[in-house]
Amino acid sequence: MQVPGPDTRVVELRVHGILGTTGDELTDSVASVDVAGDGVGRIMRPADRLLRPVPGPMLNAGDRSVPRIVEGYVWGAMTSGGLAKATWALLFPFALANMAHWMLPPTRTDNVISRALCSLLRALLRISALLLTTLMVAQLTVVGLDLVAAQCLAPGAQCMAYVPQGLREVDVLRSVVMLLPVALVVLLMHRLSTVSWNVSAPKKDSPQHSAMAPTMPGGNVVSDPDTPALRALHVTAALSTVVLVALGGPLSFSFDPRWLVAVALLVVSVVGTAGLDDPAGMRETSKVFRAVLGRRTRQVLMSAGGVLVASVAVLPGELRGPLPGSGATVDAISALLVLTCVAVALLLLPASLLARSSWKSSPKQLRPWAGGWMSAPVLMLAVMLGHGFGAGLALSVRQALEAPRPTGAEALQLPAAYDDVTIFWGTAVLLLAAALLVAAAWVLVQRFRRGEDGDPVPDEVALLHAGRAEDQQKAAKAWKLADLQRRYAHWLFLVIAGVLTVSTVATLLARFAGVPELPWLSAIGVLALAGLAVGLLRMVFLAATKRETARYLGVLADLALFWPREAHPVVPPCYALKVIPELADRAAEHLSDPNTRVVLVGHSQGSLLAAVAAARLLETLPEQDRERLGLVTAGSQLQWAYPRAFPGVVPHSALRDLAGRMGERWRSLCRGTDPLGGAVTTWNRQVYNGMLIGVGLRGDGTDGPLPAATRGPTGALVLGSDHWLPDPQRGPFSCRRWVPGVLGHSDYSGDPEWDRAVAMAAGLERPVRGAALPLSAPEAPQIPSAPEPRSAKPGAELAPRGDDGGSIGGPVEELPQRTPGATAEAVRTGRTRTIRSFRKGPQRPSEAEVPQQAHEETAEDTAEDHTELPAQQDSEPRSEPSVLPEITEPRGRIAPWERGSALRPTDG
């Protein structure tokens, strides 16, 4: 690392997470202005009252202050705002199917079977995405051409009586009017799939395959050159589906040339979709498909589909009742979707087992969810929502048309497949309700077993909130709830997959096994589907008219639209393809000044963007510039979520490589109370001998035991690169914004440890080693009592619960000793408390599990930095519960995190 000079400055480039934000909130200022960007991706700085850019506050780094420039990249406009983006929620099933493609397990390039299985899985996922497109268009055609044109507006029908009979006699007019909206939807789908964000940064990435494990995080998050061909195939298949609904369905053979051409176009679409793989162009078959599906071929295919739809609109045949092709088409597509889902679920099992060698040596909490099988339940969820949206729309339209139906008039009929959908959804609703009741009962039983006193305070919480009993109780509850959410979040998809499987079996039995119909079950399904359709349309309307609703609806887009178009081209544009290059380009622009150090700071989803941008910079910058690049992640999902859900994109090995190349310049801010963010570089943490120890990523590109955590000046515990923040915060702090209560996932920048992490990431400060106190020590020297400060109440003293990690900057008095054979009760009477372990299992690890070298190094550093305390002696593992000493601050002394508020008024 280069030695900082007198002209050194730090640029802190922040990236926000989900729900979006404003430039003022992102830069922690009362006003902000754009200094770069194109209005969609905005680079903003704090501003004064005249809206002029101003630098950020000075950055304290050790014994000096360094000028700091705060910039924020605001990208929320890419996923929310306006009617157009609100309607993207209707394409959420497509986005889920596309995301399932990125959740596949990594391919073992040295294994032929693994390569074949992953290629087949990618092909099946693309075919499933194509079937979802045809299903949506078929459902729209059923509503428009069958339900309205052929039944409701038929001559002599009582539905929509205000339409003149003369218009009802003209079949061409009815078919054209009802097929026009369907054609417009297909046209809008094509238009949406061609929209991409304009990237102002120079293009430096190259196509890589999404199944190939990258050497750096997100190395394969690039645009797919096969997207134009996939787009043309989806449009062709959608137009062919409209024709088949009007001409009898795909299974009723006909000599009508239009039927034959439509079937041929569908076959071409399916074969082309399955063969378009390998964007890197390493296979000969991929080159052949890409050459065949050139621009001219794509234009011919889409033009042929458009001509077929126009011919059906002009020559629709007899429209005098339910169309026979409606039920056949929807049944065929539904059956194929079920088969593809089953095939994906089955093939994922051997593919995951073959990929297991890449993570079998990792701890359980770092391995992929469900062993790499999570793509299957996500695909099932996409299919369920696709069926539900279309069926709910059809049932809602039929209900609206039949509302004023006269007595004796014939009821409007939908295909029998919609009855199956109602049974499916009725069964799913009942099963989900049963699962919810079971979960609620489990929670109540757990609370009853804990009793009125509740669970004891975990060791980590007691150590982090030493001396604050009330904060310990608040934090302990929040830690437990957040840990449950992080640990069992993926179970939601697994439960949904189980519910879908049982519901599908029940539907097939009701359809083909002669099981008696249950009208009440169908009624529940009808209500659920109608509520789903109406609720979705209402949410879209509110999102288009109210900003807050748009932001919450944008959460779905923020999570799903990070991934480029790979399996389904008809999804909104990927914002990561714009944000990451522009972030990297802005950082490189600042690094062109040799006195500037850049720290990329990402919160929540922004941490993934910042990490990928940092990885791109490390691959392109010269060596002298890489040393001036830092990374800070706050409230990040880079350990507990993304490597486990997307093992082929952000594997643990890629994070280890990134940590090795960043060294100590990658810092992570985390809270145990955060249900969405967590640790990034450490795991297997436990309190041992009054110190927080664990395993994590090292600066040399390896992972293993780490030195014991050190206490920061504001009360944070720094273990490896993870900064564990007290929540609630200690404070208030002088000259700093302070928010009381449990903060969870919000307001990381308000914590005073934020600046310290930025300084470390910039290479201007290093963690103090040897700041952890041992569990037991010889008797400390007595210190005479100092006069009490005026602000202190008589008799007041700081009495932390548990070892405070040496954060008190001087010797302690009456530190209790633990002699061999002393019982826990005896030590407890010597002003100590017993703190039980937060995790299950043995309270004390075995000799092999304890990072002895870390303790020895800590003891040596303690002897050097705190000469008044002797070095820590080797301690043998004990079977008794952990007993942490209660340290009482000498009268007149104030802990470091309290000194600011005592020396200066908090309103200063």
PDB file of N, CA, C and O in Angstrom, residues 206-226:
ATOM      1  N   SER A 206     -16.792  -9.107 -21.831  1.00  0.00           N
ATOM      2  CA  SER A 206     -16.916 -10.056 -22.920  1.00  0.00           C
ATOM      3  C   SER A 206     -17.870 -11.149 -22.512  1.00  0.00           C
ATOM      4  O   SER A 206     -17.980 -11.479 -21.332  1.00  0.00           O
ATOM      5  N   PRO A 207     -18.614 -11.727 -23.461  1.00  0.00           N
ATOM      6  CA  PRO A 207     -19.602 -12.748 -23.095  1.00  0.00           C
ATOM      7  C   PRO A 207     -18.950 -13.962 -22.457  1.00  0.00           C
ATOM      8  O   PRO A 207     -17.950 -14.465 -22.930  1.00  0.00           O
ATOM      9  N   GLN A 208     -19.519 -14.386 -21.356  1.00  0.00           N
ATOM     10  CA  GLN A 208     -19.114 -15.621 -20.701  1.00  0.00           C
ATOM     11  C   GLN A 208     -20.377 -16.401 -20.382  1.00  0.00           C
ATOM     12  O   GLN A 208     -21.462 -15.844 -20.322  1.00  0.00           O
ATOM     13  N   HIS A 209     -20.209 -17.677 -20.181  1.00  0.00           N
ATOM     14  CA  HIS A 209     -21.388 -18.501 -19.936  1.00  0.00           C
ATOM     15  C   HIS A 209     -21.815 -18.411 -18.489  1.00  0.00           C
ATOM     16  O   HIS A 209     -20.991 -18.436 -17.583  1.00  0.00           O
ATOM     17  N   SER A 210     -23.114 -18.307 -18.253  1.00  0.00           N
ATOM     18  CA  SER A 210     -23.605 -18.138 -16.884  1.00  0.00           C
ATOM     19  C   SER A 210     -23.369 -19.365 -16.036  1.00  0.00           C
ATOM     20  O   SER A 210     -23.424 -19.284 -14.810  1.00  0.00           O
ATOM     21  N   ALA A 211     -23.168 -20.523 -16.652  1.00  0.00           N
ATOM     22  CA  ALA A 211     -22.956 -21.736 -15.858  1.00  0.00           C
ATOM     23  C   ALA A 211     -21.501 -21.938 -15.477  1.00  0.00           C
ATOM     24  O   ALA A 211     -21.201 -22.750 -14.624  1.00  0.00           O
ATOM     25  N   MET A 212     -20.602 -21.217 -16.098  1.00  0.00           N
ATOM     26  CA  MET A 212     -19.191 -21.359 -15.773  1.00  0.00           C
ATOM     27  C   MET A 212     -18.871 -20.527 -14.534  1.00  0.00           C
ATOM     28  O   MET A 212     -19.143 -19.327 -14.503  1.00  0.00           O
ATOM     29  N   ALA A 213     -18.280 -21.139 -13.522  1.00  0.00           N
ATOM     30  CA  ALA A 213     -17.987 -20.429 -12.282  1.00  0.00           C
ATOM     31  C   ALA A 213     -16.956 -19.343 -12.546  1.00  0.00           C
ATOM     32  O   ALA A 213     -15.879 -19.618 -13.071  1.00  0.00           O
ATOM     33  N   PRO A 214     -17.251 -18.100 -12.216  1.00  0.00           N
ATOM     34  CA  PRO A 214     -16.299 -17.022 -12.466  1.00  0.00           C
ATOM     35  C   PRO A 214     -15.177 -17.030 -11.437  1.00  0.00           C
ATOM     36  O   PRO A 214     -15.317 -17.533 -10.332  1.00  0.00           O
ATOM     37  N   THR A 215     -14.035 -16.462 -11.846  1.00  0.00           N
ATOM     38  CA  THR A 215     -12.937 -16.342 -10.902  1.00  0.00           C
ATOM     39  C   THR A 215     -13.148 -15.174  -9.952  1.00  0.00           C
ATOM     40  O   THR A 215     -12.544 -15.133  -8.886  1.00  0.00           O
ATOM     41  N   MET A 216     -13.995 -14.215 -10.319  1.00  0.00           N
ATOM     42  CA  MET A 216     -14.325 -13.077  -9.478  1.00  0.00           C
ATOM     43  C   MET A 216     -15.839 -12.959  -9.414  1.00  0.00           C
ATOM     44  O   MET A 216     -16.555 -13.407 -10.326  1.00  0.00           O
ATOM     45  N   PRO A 217     -16.400 -12.366  -8.357  1.00  0.00           N
ATOM     46  CA  PRO A 217     -17.864 -12.282  -8.231  1.00  0.00           C
ATOM     47  C   PRO A 217     -18.501 -11.566  -9.422  1.00  0.00           C
ATOM     48  O   PRO A 217     -18.072 -10.483  -9.823  1.00  0.00           O
ATOM     49  N   GLY A 218     -19.535 -12.193  -9.988  1.00  0.00           N
ATOM     50  CA  GLY A 218     -20.274 -11.573 -11.078  1.00  0.00           C
ATOM     51  C   GLY A 218     -19.506 -11.443 -12.367  1.00  0.00           C
ATOM     52  O   GLY A 218     -19.877 -10.634 -13.220  1.00  0.00           O
ATOM     53  N   GLY A 219     -18.460 -12.238 -12.559  1.00  0.00           N
ATOM     54  CA  GLY A 219     -17.693 -12.140 -13.783  1.00  0.00           C
ATOM     55  C   GLY A 219     -18.469 -12.516 -15.021  1.00  0.00           C
ATOM     56  O   GLY A 219     -18.079 -12.159 -16.136  1.00  0.00           O
ATOM     57  N   ASN A 220     -19.565 -13.251 -14.882  1.00  0.00           N
ATOM     58  CA  ASN A 220     -20.379 -13.645 -16.026  1.00  0.00           C
ATOM     59  C   ASN A 220     -21.701 -12.894 -16.100  1.00  0.00           C
ATOM     60  O   ASN A 220     -22.588 -13.283 -16.864  1.00  0.00           O
ATOM     61  N   VAL A 221     -21.864 -11.824 -15.327  1.00  0.00           N
ATOM     62  CA  VAL A 221     -23.074 -10.997 -15.421  1.00  0.00           C
ATOM     63  C   VAL A 221     -22.864 -10.023 -16.576  1.00  0.00           C
ATOM     64  O   VAL A 221     -22.501  -8.860 -16.402  1.00  0.00           O
ATOM     65  N   VAL A 222     -23.061 -10.525 -17.784  1.00  0.00           N
ATOM     66  CA  VAL A 222     -22.885  -9.743 -19.006  1.00  0.00           C
ATOM     67  C   VAL A 222     -24.076 -10.013 -19.907  1.00  0.00           C
ATOM     68  O   VAL A 222     -24.857 -10.953 -19.694  1.00  0.00           O
ATOM     69  N   SER A 223     -24.238  -9.188 -20.911  1.00  0.00           N
ATOM     70  CA  SER A 223     -25.354  -9.351 -21.842  1.00  0.00           C
ATOM     71  C   SER A 223     -25.133 -10.576 -22.721  1.00  0.00           C
ATOM     72  O   SER A 223     -24.004 -10.928 -23.060  1.00  0.00           O
ATOM     73  N   ASP A 224     -26.240 -11.205 -23.105  1.00  0.00           N
ATOM     74  CA  ASP A 224     -26.213 -12.408 -23.920  1.00  0.00           C
ATOM     75  C   ASP A 224     -26.401 -12.016 -25.387  1.00  0.00           C
ATOM     76  O   ASP A 224     -27.411 -11.419 -25.746  1.00  0.00           O
ATOM     77  N   PRO A 225     -25.453 -12.341 -26.255  1.00  0.00           N
ATOM     78  CA  PRO A 225     -25.626 -11.992 -27.669  1.00  0.00           C
ATOM     79  C   PRO A 225     -26.739 -12.753 -28.361  1.00  0.00           C
ATOM     80  O   PRO A 225     -27.126 -12.386 -29.482  1.00  0.00           O
ATOM     81  N   ASP A 226     -27.260 -13.811 -27.745  1.00  0.00           N
ATOM     82  CA  ASP A 226     -28.350 -14.577 -28.345  1.00  0.00           C
ATOM     83  C   ASP A 226     -29.721 -13.985 -28.044  1.00  0.00           C
ATOM     84  O   ASP A 226     -30.740 -14.547 -28.480  1.00  0.00           O
TER      85      ASP A 226
END
